[in-house]
Amino acid sequence: LEAAIGRAQDAVNATPVDHPDRAIYLNNLSSHLSRRFDRTGNLDDLEAIMRNLYTAMSLTNALPSTRVIAARPLLRLYVIHNRWQEASSIAEQTTQLLPLICGRYLSREDQQYAITQTAGLAADICTIFHHVNQPDKALQHLEFGRGLILGYQIDSRSHIDQLHSDHPHLATKYDRLRSILSQPLHSVEPSKTAQLVEWKKKAPRELNDCLASIRQQPGYERFLLEPTVDELTAQDTDGPVVAVNITDFGSHAAIILEGEIYSVNLPLMLRPPHFGLDRLLRRFQAVGQRGPRDVPDDLEASHPMVRFAGSYHDPEALSWLWDHCVKPILNFIDTRIPTPPAMHRIWWMGTGTASALPFHAAGRHGDPGQSTIDRVISSYTPTIKALSYSRSQLSRLAVRDTQTSVAIMAMPTTPDAGQLPGVEPEIQAIKRAASSIFAIQVQKHPEATAVLQAMQEIDIIHFACHGSSDPINPSKSHLLLQRHGPTGPSVDRLTVQQISDQVINRAQIAFLSACSTAEVTASKYTDEAIHLASAFQVAGFGHVIASLWSVNDAVCAVVAYHFYRHLAIHTSGPPSNRSIAEALHAAVVWLRRTEMPNVWASFVHYGA
């Protein structure tokens, strides 16, 4: 260890202070010093670690990802030693690096790889700003630092980000400078290394000048900046938005309510017993610290970050979530706004390790009024930007005097997969419930291309089929359909990528009666919310009914019947936003009378 420290120090000493790779050598030195500090407790080592990490993080011509690698342990050291103000200063700088690591003009594959280098960072930064009593900044940085890929897709659809077409010269310049800063020195021939070093030295100043020029253009004043407080608070029009953020050094909720952002401390979420949350925290932290390839396969295979099976659905676990998280939040909301004649609507957004917690299912279900479902109508949103986008899409729908159309995409059998005997009863249940007011059509064993075409022509699309969440590449998560070829039927997959590439201007509801359609099974992607439900939102569906985990085939028919029956009884003409959320709520309440939470709690509403 002493020899390693000596060699690492030699590397730092031999490197010019403005060389881009100096940050790498400072990080290496800090890593070795950390090992010695763990053994000796020498405070001189601690100060040297923090000094070296700060220098590496501040080296503006270093790779943005290398600077983040320095910033993450530095933030944690500041937090461990209660230097919260210093941590908030570093956090402010670190957030601005994220768009340089995961650029909006990269390919989807490159974006997903880049995201693995920053997993959990936004949640850590949010916790820091909660601790320094800045809930506005906590939510701003949380919204800015997670859901980047989803946000870029929404920007391109909502015409906010048209830089390449509006100002091609500035867009090209930005792309070139970002590429220079993101290019490792070892990626070029040795003869060109010196030239790249010189470019990297000039690039930070030129990039700042380029961003300043872009932000002077009308409509681009907030380009690559965190959302304003007004943009965030504008989304509480129909009910509060609650972001529950859990990291290993803090647990809080940021609540948008009545035009303000509040912070609610949830300290008991990090105290035993918390049903494996400590294990999830360790694994979540390990992803961010060690990079995309260092998490053992068995961790990804079990994907505990998002699958709440077994004990997570037993009464004790849901009581714990109610007592320590949801009940304090709802009580806080009740003190701020009067109880309306009808139930409040509320939008949940779990971040960090909380990204998979079933807030809508929390409660002491044997005690009347002591559960989420008894007090509010719950919806979910992956980000606040996604909620805003869903609402804007629905507001642009033209009023029509024709019947609302429903297309059922049914797969009672699937090549190379198990049969779904509940699909036929589900079709009949929907017809019984809503054929009097909706125009219902059924396509059995459809191909993906036929489904994509139907999405352009209908108001509601309903899938009754198998679904799968890809544990390696979430953009390949899919619904299983059927291709018809000369040798007979074969599996056809409708993927997240295919769906999110669509631009839908008419559709209102996507009902995904399939397994795991709102699940991300790779922990390094949990903050991105790349799943089938969010893909349909990006495509233009304002409402998505999805599942957090595997669903029972027979139960799907029951939920579908009560959902469409509620719409048929309580709406005339196109369903309203509230009536759609109420319809799923009513279906789940009915199911709760006879089924355990692991059966009914999988069904969730995303969107407006």
XYZ file of C-alpha atoms in Angstrom:
608
model
C 0.000 0.000 0.000
C 2.794 2.423 0.841
C 4.450 1.619 -2.499
C 1.174 2.190 -4.342
C 0.734 5.567 -2.634
C 4.279 6.523 -3.562
C 3.843 5.599 -7.217
C 0.491 7.397 -7.400
C 2.050 10.522 -5.877
C 4.887 10.313 -8.416
C 2.345 10.205 -11.234
C 0.614 13.323 -9.909
C 3.922 15.169 -9.443
C 5.064 14.281 -12.969
C 1.900 15.599 -14.626
C 1.405 19.296 -15.521
C -1.227 20.967 -13.355
C -3.479 21.661 -16.361
C -3.138 18.244 -18.020
C -6.558 16.538 -18.528
C -5.322 13.184 -17.180
C -4.112 14.715 -13.912
C -7.624 14.196 -12.508
C -7.300 10.448 -13.116
C -4.016 10.274 -11.189
C -5.433 12.365 -8.343
C -8.381 9.974 -8.102
C -6.017 6.996 -8.005
C -3.927 8.614 -5.271
C -7.053 9.404 -3.256
C -8.230 5.796 -3.547
C -4.940 4.468 -2.119
C -4.907 7.094 0.621
C -8.458 6.089 1.553
C -7.331 2.520 2.124
C -4.547 3.718 4.405
C -6.890 6.070 6.256
C -9.295 3.158 6.861
C -6.421 1.311 8.604
C -4.735 4.137 10.496
C -7.311 6.903 10.922
C -4.594 9.470 10.186
C -6.353 12.810 9.707
C -3.550 14.070 7.465
C -4.544 11.380 4.976
C -8.155 12.473 5.206
C -7.287 16.084 4.428
C -5.067 14.967 1.534
C -7.888 12.827 0.135
C -10.351 15.697 0.227
C -7.816 18.133 -1.214
C -6.922 15.797 -4.098
C -10.541 14.986 -4.910
C -11.454 18.660 -4.909
C -8.592 19.423 -7.284
C -9.599 16.577 -9.599
C -13.248 17.652 -9.578
C -12.238 21.243 -10.402
C -10.016 20.376 -13.393
C -12.301 21.767 -16.090
C -10.559 20.163 -19.071
C -10.646 16.653 -17.578
C -13.223 14.118 -18.707
C -16.572 15.092 -17.147
C -17.013 11.484 -15.988
C -13.600 11.602 -14.250
C -14.625 14.798 -12.472
C -17.832 13.117 -11.284
C -15.794 10.126 -10.064
C -13.879 12.609 -7.893
C -16.959 14.510 -6.769
C -18.937 11.508 -5.493
C -16.581 10.375 -2.703
C -15.821 14.024 -1.908
C -19.520 14.684 -1.348
C -19.747 11.670 0.930
C -16.709 12.709 2.946
C -18.176 16.153 3.489
C -21.474 14.589 4.558
C -19.847 12.064 6.911
C -17.991 14.913 8.640
C -21.074 17.185 8.752
C -19.660 19.725 6.327
C -22.996 20.140 4.605
C -22.483 23.652 3.222
C -19.267 22.600 1.495
C -21.074 19.552 0.177
C -23.842 21.727 -1.272
C -21.275 23.876 -3.083
C -19.662 20.804 -4.670
C -23.110 19.406 -5.476
C -24.047 22.581 -7.343
C -20.989 22.251 -9.579
C -21.343 18.514 -10.075
C -24.921 18.706 -11.330
C -23.843 20.841 -14.266
C -21.544 18.048 -15.472
C -24.380 15.597 -16.093
C -25.474 16.891 -19.530
C -21.817 16.729 -20.621
C -21.641 13.041 -19.680
C -25.031 12.051 -21.072
C -25.492 14.367 -24.044
C -28.871 14.757 -25.678
C -27.420 14.162 -29.149
C -25.754 10.828 -28.336
C -27.219 7.542 -29.538
C -29.550 5.746 -27.118
C -26.912 3.077 -26.446
C -24.275 5.697 -25.636
C -26.723 7.573 -23.415
C -27.520 4.436 -21.441
C -23.836 3.667 -20.983
C -23.172 7.232 -19.826
C -26.029 7.080 -17.325
C -24.434 4.127 -15.542
C -21.575 6.435 -14.513
C -23.897 8.733 -12.577
C -26.445 6.336 -11.043
C -27.771 7.673 -7.738
C -25.880 10.974 -7.921
C -28.991 13.135 -8.234
C -30.513 11.416 -5.192
C -27.375 12.141 -3.145
C -27.381 15.794 -4.220
C -31.072 16.117 -3.390
C -30.410 14.813 0.131
C -27.613 17.344 0.627
C -29.851 20.306 -0.240
C -32.588 18.979 2.027
C -30.062 18.958 4.877
C -29.120 22.598 4.289
C -32.828 23.512 4.279
C -33.101 24.368 0.586
C -36.046 22.244 -0.602
C -36.408 24.272 -3.797
C -32.864 23.482 -4.880
C -33.203 19.889 -3.704
C -36.085 19.316 -6.112
C -34.534 21.381 -8.901
C -31.328 19.339 -8.864
C -33.238 16.086 -8.481
C -35.357 16.864 -11.531
C -32.336 18.050 -13.518
C -30.067 15.139 -12.639
C -32.298 12.119 -13.234
C -34.510 10.990 -16.079
C -32.064 12.567 -18.513
C -32.773 10.233 -21.428
C -36.517 10.465 -20.868
C -36.219 14.249 -20.678
C -34.284 14.493 -23.919
C -36.954 12.463 -25.698
C -39.698 14.688 -24.309
C -37.800 17.838 -25.278
C -37.533 16.706 -28.882
C -41.274 15.882 -28.983
C -42.457 19.071 -27.332
C -40.307 21.248 -29.625
C -38.382 22.786 -26.712
C -35.119 21.428 -28.047
C -34.867 22.294 -31.736
C -31.369 23.678 -31.539
C -30.049 21.814 -34.558
C -32.788 23.155 -36.814
C -33.112 26.625 -35.260
C -29.404 27.400 -34.743
C -27.315 24.760 -36.543
C -24.048 26.680 -36.141
C -24.395 26.863 -32.347
C -25.553 23.255 -32.156
C -22.577 22.029 -34.153
C -20.183 24.058 -32.022
C -21.722 22.727 -28.801
C -21.497 19.137 -30.056
C -17.845 19.583 -31.038
C -16.794 21.081 -27.695
C -18.713 18.513 -25.656
C -17.108 15.773 -27.735
C -13.613 17.163 -27.085
C -14.168 17.220 -23.332
C -15.606 13.702 -23.359
C -12.862 12.125 -25.481
C -10.189 10.167 -23.548
C -6.601 10.902 -24.499
C -5.883 7.235 -25.103
C -8.540 7.140 -27.832
C -6.315 8.970 -30.328
C -3.013 8.049 -31.920
C 0.061 9.039 -29.843
C 1.042 11.604 -32.466
C -2.275 13.420 -31.928
C -2.321 13.341 -28.122
C -0.586 16.716 -27.696
C -3.092 18.388 -30.028
C -6.036 16.892 -28.089
C -4.489 18.114 -24.829
C -4.352 21.655 -26.207
C -7.927 21.430 -27.392
C -9.036 20.214 -23.965
C -7.329 23.173 -22.313
C -9.287 25.622 -24.479
C -12.585 23.755 -24.599
C -14.019 24.669 -21.121
C -13.890 28.415 -21.759
C -15.177 28.011 -25.315
C -18.004 25.760 -24.108
C -19.060 28.329 -21.512
C -19.066 31.019 -24.216
C -21.064 28.738 -26.521
C -23.667 28.033 -23.833
C -23.944 31.759 -23.128
C -24.619 32.383 -26.833
C -27.249 29.644 -26.965
C -29.017 31.028 -23.888
C -29.250 34.433 -25.535
C -31.500 32.980 -28.234
C -35.275 33.295 -27.742
C -36.673 30.094 -26.287
C -33.274 28.798 -25.157
C -32.777 30.892 -22.031
C -32.803 27.774 -19.818
C -30.804 25.482 -22.135
C -29.041 22.805 -20.037
C -30.037 24.482 -16.784
C -32.103 23.057 -13.957
C -35.847 23.840 -14.122
C -37.052 26.986 -12.426
C -39.087 26.800 -9.239
C -42.076 28.219 -11.110
C -41.842 25.436 -13.705
C -41.925 22.848 -10.933
C -44.705 24.379 -8.833
C -46.914 24.811 -11.912
C -47.595 21.053 -11.780
C -49.606 20.984 -8.531
C -52.777 22.193 -10.229
C -54.777 18.984 -9.667
C -53.102 17.792 -6.489
C -49.757 17.572 -4.700
C -46.658 16.064 -6.297
C -44.489 14.119 -3.836
C -40.885 13.085 -4.514
C -39.651 10.592 -1.910
C -35.856 10.452 -1.914
C -33.844 7.896 0.062
C -30.067 7.607 0.222
C -27.835 6.074 2.844
C -27.363 9.453 4.545
C -30.863 10.846 4.459
C -34.536 10.247 3.752
C -36.869 13.071 2.816
C -39.906 13.987 0.776
C -40.116 17.082 -1.405
C -43.748 18.126 -1.767
C -45.108 20.559 -4.351
C -48.206 22.002 -2.758
C -50.177 25.200 -3.296
C -47.377 26.816 -5.308
C -44.660 26.040 -2.749
C -42.038 23.334 -2.300
C -41.840 21.806 1.172
C -39.450 19.346 2.729
C -40.604 16.590 5.080
C -37.958 14.663 6.973
C -38.502 10.886 7.122
C -35.761 9.745 9.521
C -37.356 6.449 10.509
C -37.050 5.131 6.951
C -33.362 4.486 7.654
C -33.824 2.782 11.029
C -34.367 -0.972 11.480
C -36.455 -2.835 10.648
C -36.626 -1.654 7.070
C -37.019 -4.925 5.216
C -33.795 -5.095 3.286
C -33.598 -1.388 2.477
C -30.068 -1.307 3.884
C -29.008 -3.978 1.407
C -30.606 -2.053 -1.448
C -28.815 1.108 -0.353
C -25.450 -0.639 -0.392
C -26.056 -2.054 -3.847
C -27.384 1.247 -5.180
C -24.317 3.045 -3.846
C -21.988 0.385 -5.293
C -23.332 0.929 -8.811
C -22.521 4.606 -8.737
C -19.085 4.116 -7.217
C -17.814 1.173 -9.219
C -19.237 1.798 -12.657
C -21.451 -0.083 -15.066
C -19.547 -3.370 -15.393
C -18.583 -4.110 -11.812
C -21.893 -5.233 -10.343
C -21.983 -9.041 -10.206
C -24.469 -10.736 -12.500
C -26.269 -12.357 -9.596
C -27.237 -8.923 -8.264
C -28.733 -7.934 -11.608
C -30.446 -11.299 -11.965
C -32.234 -10.896 -8.646
C -32.832 -7.172 -9.310
C -33.812 -6.399 -5.690
C -33.757 -2.673 -6.372
C -37.153 -2.711 -7.957
C -38.883 -6.035 -7.340
C -40.879 -5.912 -4.116
C -41.731 -9.573 -3.724
C -42.061 -11.722 -0.644
C -41.744 -9.729 2.548
C -42.253 -6.375 0.809
C -45.904 -7.224 0.317
C -46.648 -8.707 3.675
C -48.770 -6.654 6.080
C -45.800 -5.796 8.292
C -43.773 -4.305 5.456
C -46.657 -2.212 4.151
C -47.454 -1.048 7.685
C -43.843 0.036 8.070
C -43.984 2.008 4.806
C -47.235 3.627 5.964
C -46.029 4.575 9.439
C -42.593 5.850 8.450
C -43.236 7.407 5.060
C -46.703 7.797 3.596
C -48.703 8.696 6.713
C -46.369 11.583 7.735
C -46.550 12.907 4.169
C -50.353 12.771 3.987
C -50.685 14.301 7.440
C -48.431 17.169 6.353
C -50.545 17.722 3.247
C -53.739 17.711 5.320
C -52.385 20.537 7.469
C -51.779 22.705 4.403
C -54.929 22.234 2.315
C -58.539 21.663 3.402
C -60.126 18.273 2.847
C -62.169 18.450 -0.385
C -65.550 16.759 -0.908
C -63.823 14.135 -3.055
C -60.531 12.405 -2.339
C -57.273 14.208 -3.072
C -55.282 13.137 -6.069
C -51.558 12.755 -5.465
C -48.604 12.022 -7.737
C -45.778 9.876 -6.341
C -42.215 10.014 -7.609
C -39.751 7.682 -5.903
C -36.071 8.459 -6.350
C -32.854 6.849 -5.205
C -33.614 3.597 -3.426
C -37.247 4.708 -3.138
C -37.718 4.388 -6.906
C -39.635 1.132 -6.486
C -41.502 1.596 -3.214
C -45.269 0.977 -3.652
C -46.517 4.109 -1.886
C -50.090 3.553 -3.102
C -50.193 0.167 -1.344
C -48.868 1.319 2.038
C -51.087 0.993 5.054
C -52.538 -0.984 7.916
C -55.183 -2.543 5.747
C -57.138 -3.991 8.634
C -57.752 -0.499 10.066
C -60.232 1.726 8.162
C -58.672 4.975 7.009
C -55.126 3.831 7.781
C -53.849 3.285 4.257
C -52.973 5.299 1.192
C -55.814 3.847 -0.836
C -58.348 4.944 1.821
C -57.190 8.564 1.770
C -56.008 9.536 -1.722
C -56.161 8.563 -5.374
C -52.572 7.757 -6.314
C -50.782 8.280 -9.598
C -47.103 7.999 -10.459
C -44.779 9.978 -12.671
C -41.135 9.199 -13.516
C -40.268 12.921 -13.528
C -42.092 16.217 -13.188
C -41.239 16.979 -16.810
C -43.020 13.766 -17.842
C -46.132 14.833 -15.909
C -46.082 18.243 -17.567
C -45.679 16.644 -20.980
C -48.605 14.255 -20.455
C -50.842 17.143 -19.497
C -49.748 19.238 -22.464
C -50.425 16.338 -24.838
C -53.948 15.891 -23.509
C -54.676 19.615 -23.632
C -53.971 19.599 -27.372
C -56.478 16.837 -28.144
C -59.263 18.112 -30.334
C -62.822 17.712 -29.056
C -64.623 15.122 -31.186
C -68.241 14.049 -31.321
C -67.372 10.499 -32.397
C -67.347 7.489 -30.083
C -64.197 6.879 -28.092
C -62.383 3.996 -29.784
C -60.726 1.113 -27.949
C -58.343 -1.325 -29.641
C -57.617 -4.549 -27.728
C -54.354 -6.222 -28.704
C -54.853 -9.782 -27.480
C -52.363 -12.640 -27.219
C -54.162 -15.672 -25.755
C -51.257 -17.799 -26.997
C -47.671 -16.766 -27.692
C -44.980 -18.735 -29.544
C -42.361 -20.080 -27.126
C -44.216 -18.633 -24.127
C -46.946 -19.776 -21.775
C -50.608 -19.524 -22.655
C -52.748 -16.799 -21.118
C -56.178 -18.356 -20.533
C -57.377 -15.126 -18.937
C -57.095 -13.130 -22.170
C -60.426 -14.292 -23.642
C -62.322 -13.543 -20.406
C -60.576 -10.146 -20.339
C -61.824 -9.323 -23.834
C -65.368 -10.268 -22.896
C -65.141 -8.336 -19.621
C -64.179 -5.146 -21.449
C -67.009 -5.582 -23.927
C -69.550 -6.145 -21.128
C -68.303 -3.123 -19.235
C -67.995 -0.528 -21.980
C -69.361 -1.572 -25.382
C -72.378 0.672 -24.811
C -70.278 3.855 -24.939
C -66.963 2.869 -26.553
C -66.325 1.500 -30.027
C -64.346 -1.667 -29.267
C -62.272 -3.604 -31.760
C -60.130 -6.676 -31.101
C -56.949 -7.745 -32.855
C -55.704 -11.198 -31.924
C -52.063 -12.140 -32.396
C -51.105 -8.758 -33.904
C -47.695 -7.933 -35.311
C -45.714 -5.027 -33.856
C -46.093 -2.994 -37.073
C -49.881 -3.378 -36.946
C -49.918 -2.216 -33.337
C -47.787 0.833 -34.125
C -50.231 1.732 -36.901
C -53.248 1.264 -34.629
C -51.692 3.576 -32.043
C -52.026 6.416 -34.552
C -55.743 5.861 -35.084
C -57.403 5.077 -31.746
C -58.143 6.760 -28.418
C -57.447 3.828 -26.063
C -55.153 0.879 -26.687
C -55.381 -2.157 -24.415
C -52.747 -4.899 -24.370
C -53.542 -8.356 -22.993
C -50.280 -10.213 -23.452
C -46.944 -11.144 -21.923
C -44.538 -8.362 -20.940
C -40.867 -8.470 -20.030
C -38.408 -6.048 -18.435
C -34.895 -6.449 -19.857
C -32.328 -6.623 -17.016
C -29.428 -5.570 -19.260
C -30.846 -3.007 -21.680
C -34.121 -1.373 -20.550
C -34.758 -0.007 -24.050
C -35.272 -3.623 -25.122
C -38.011 -4.283 -22.543
C -40.993 -5.387 -24.567
C -44.506 -6.692 -25.062
C -44.671 -10.117 -26.704
C -46.712 -10.157 -29.915
C -46.683 -12.450 -32.957
C -45.116 -12.313 -36.404
C -46.714 -14.284 -39.214
C -44.215 -15.841 -41.620
C -44.081 -18.544 -44.283
C -42.927 -21.106 -41.722
C -45.659 -20.246 -39.243
C -46.056 -17.867 -36.303
C -43.061 -16.579 -34.346
C -42.500 -14.127 -31.534
C -42.617 -10.426 -32.376
C -41.456 -7.932 -29.783
C -42.793 -4.404 -29.365
C -39.919 -2.704 -27.542
C -39.527 0.409 -25.436
C -37.325 1.842 -28.188
C -39.957 1.275 -30.900
C -42.747 2.767 -28.811
C -40.828 5.850 -27.680
C -39.808 6.556 -31.293
C -43.480 7.109 -32.181
C -45.228 10.482 -32.267
C -48.870 9.991 -31.281
C -51.240 12.968 -31.466
C -54.638 11.385 -30.796
C -54.372 8.625 -28.191
C -55.385 9.138 -24.571
C -54.950 5.853 -22.649
C -52.616 2.866 -22.899
C -53.714 -0.011 -20.656
C -50.799 -2.445 -20.356
C -52.372 -5.603 -18.947
C -49.052 -7.446 -18.870
C -46.251 -8.206 -16.435
C -43.598 -5.719 -15.319
C -44.543 -2.844 -17.613
C -43.449 -0.184 -15.093
C -40.428 -2.106 -13.829
C -36.722 -1.454 -14.314
C -34.768 -4.579 -13.436
C -31.257 -3.092 -13.711
C -30.390 -1.043 -10.622
C -28.046 1.226 -12.554
C -31.018 2.506 -14.597
C -33.567 3.054 -11.826
C -33.241 6.849 -11.935
C -33.920 6.865 -15.677
C -37.325 5.119 -15.521
C -36.817 3.534 -18.947
C -39.714 1.089 -19.102
C -42.820 0.404 -21.145
C -45.037 2.797 -19.193
C -42.711 5.766 -19.699
C -42.253 4.802 -23.370
C -45.999 5.162 -23.968
C -45.905 8.526 -22.177
C -43.107 9.726 -24.437
C -45.025 8.522 -27.489
C -47.909 10.793 -26.499
C -50.309 8.798 -24.298
C -51.463 11.044 -21.461
C -52.473 8.083 -19.255
C -50.850 4.690 -18.860
C -52.107 1.805 -16.712
C -49.127 -0.423 -15.940
C -47.768 -3.025 -13.522
C -44.870 -2.837 -11.078
C -44.226 -6.581 -11.145
C -45.763 -9.830 -12.417
C -49.541 -9.863 -12.542
C -52.042 -12.714 -12.237
C -53.677 -13.608 -15.563
C -57.167 -14.046 -14.139
C -56.921 -10.900 -12.002
C -56.166 -8.798 -15.101
C -59.665 -9.498 -16.405
C -61.209 -8.367 -13.119
C -59.237 -5.125 -13.035
C -60.036 -4.399 -16.691
C -63.774 -4.956 -16.141
C -64.024 -2.589 -13.180
C -61.782 0.005 -14.840
C -63.868 0.251 -18.007
C -67.156 -0.120 -16.129
C -66.255 2.885 -13.968
C -65.433 4.912 -17.089
C -68.702 3.859 -18.724
C -70.802 4.806 -15.699
C -69.083 8.016 -14.682
C -68.203 9.637 -18.009
C -70.056 10.921 -21.016
C -67.826 11.556 -23.985
C -64.032 11.375 -23.672
C -62.938 10.440 -20.120
C -61.470 13.204 -17.960
C -58.046 12.988 -16.352
C -59.518 12.471 -12.906
C -62.053 9.889 -14.057
C -59.273 7.708 -15.513
C -57.270 7.723 -12.276
C -60.484 7.160 -10.316
C -61.366 4.199 -12.530
C -58.173 2.329 -11.691
C -58.517 3.318 -8.042
C -62.032 1.886 -7.969
C -60.878 -1.342 -9.626
C -58.075 -1.813 -7.137
C -60.348 -1.023 -4.174
C -62.787 -3.665 -5.383
C -59.980 -6.206 -5.785
C -58.549 -5.415 -2.344
C -61.637 -6.861 -0.690
C -60.612 -10.418 -1.588
C -56.934 -10.357 -2.602
C -53.601 -9.793 -0.860
C -51.544 -6.689 -1.720
C -49.050 -8.611 -3.846
C -51.995 -9.229 -6.226
C -53.720 -5.849 -6.393
C -50.860 -3.467 -5.628
C -49.043 -4.148 -8.891
C -51.531 -2.030 -10.865
C -50.598 1.663 -11.074
C -51.603 4.768 -12.995
C -48.984 6.918 -14.734
C -49.657 10.300 -16.268
C -51.924 13.327 -15.996
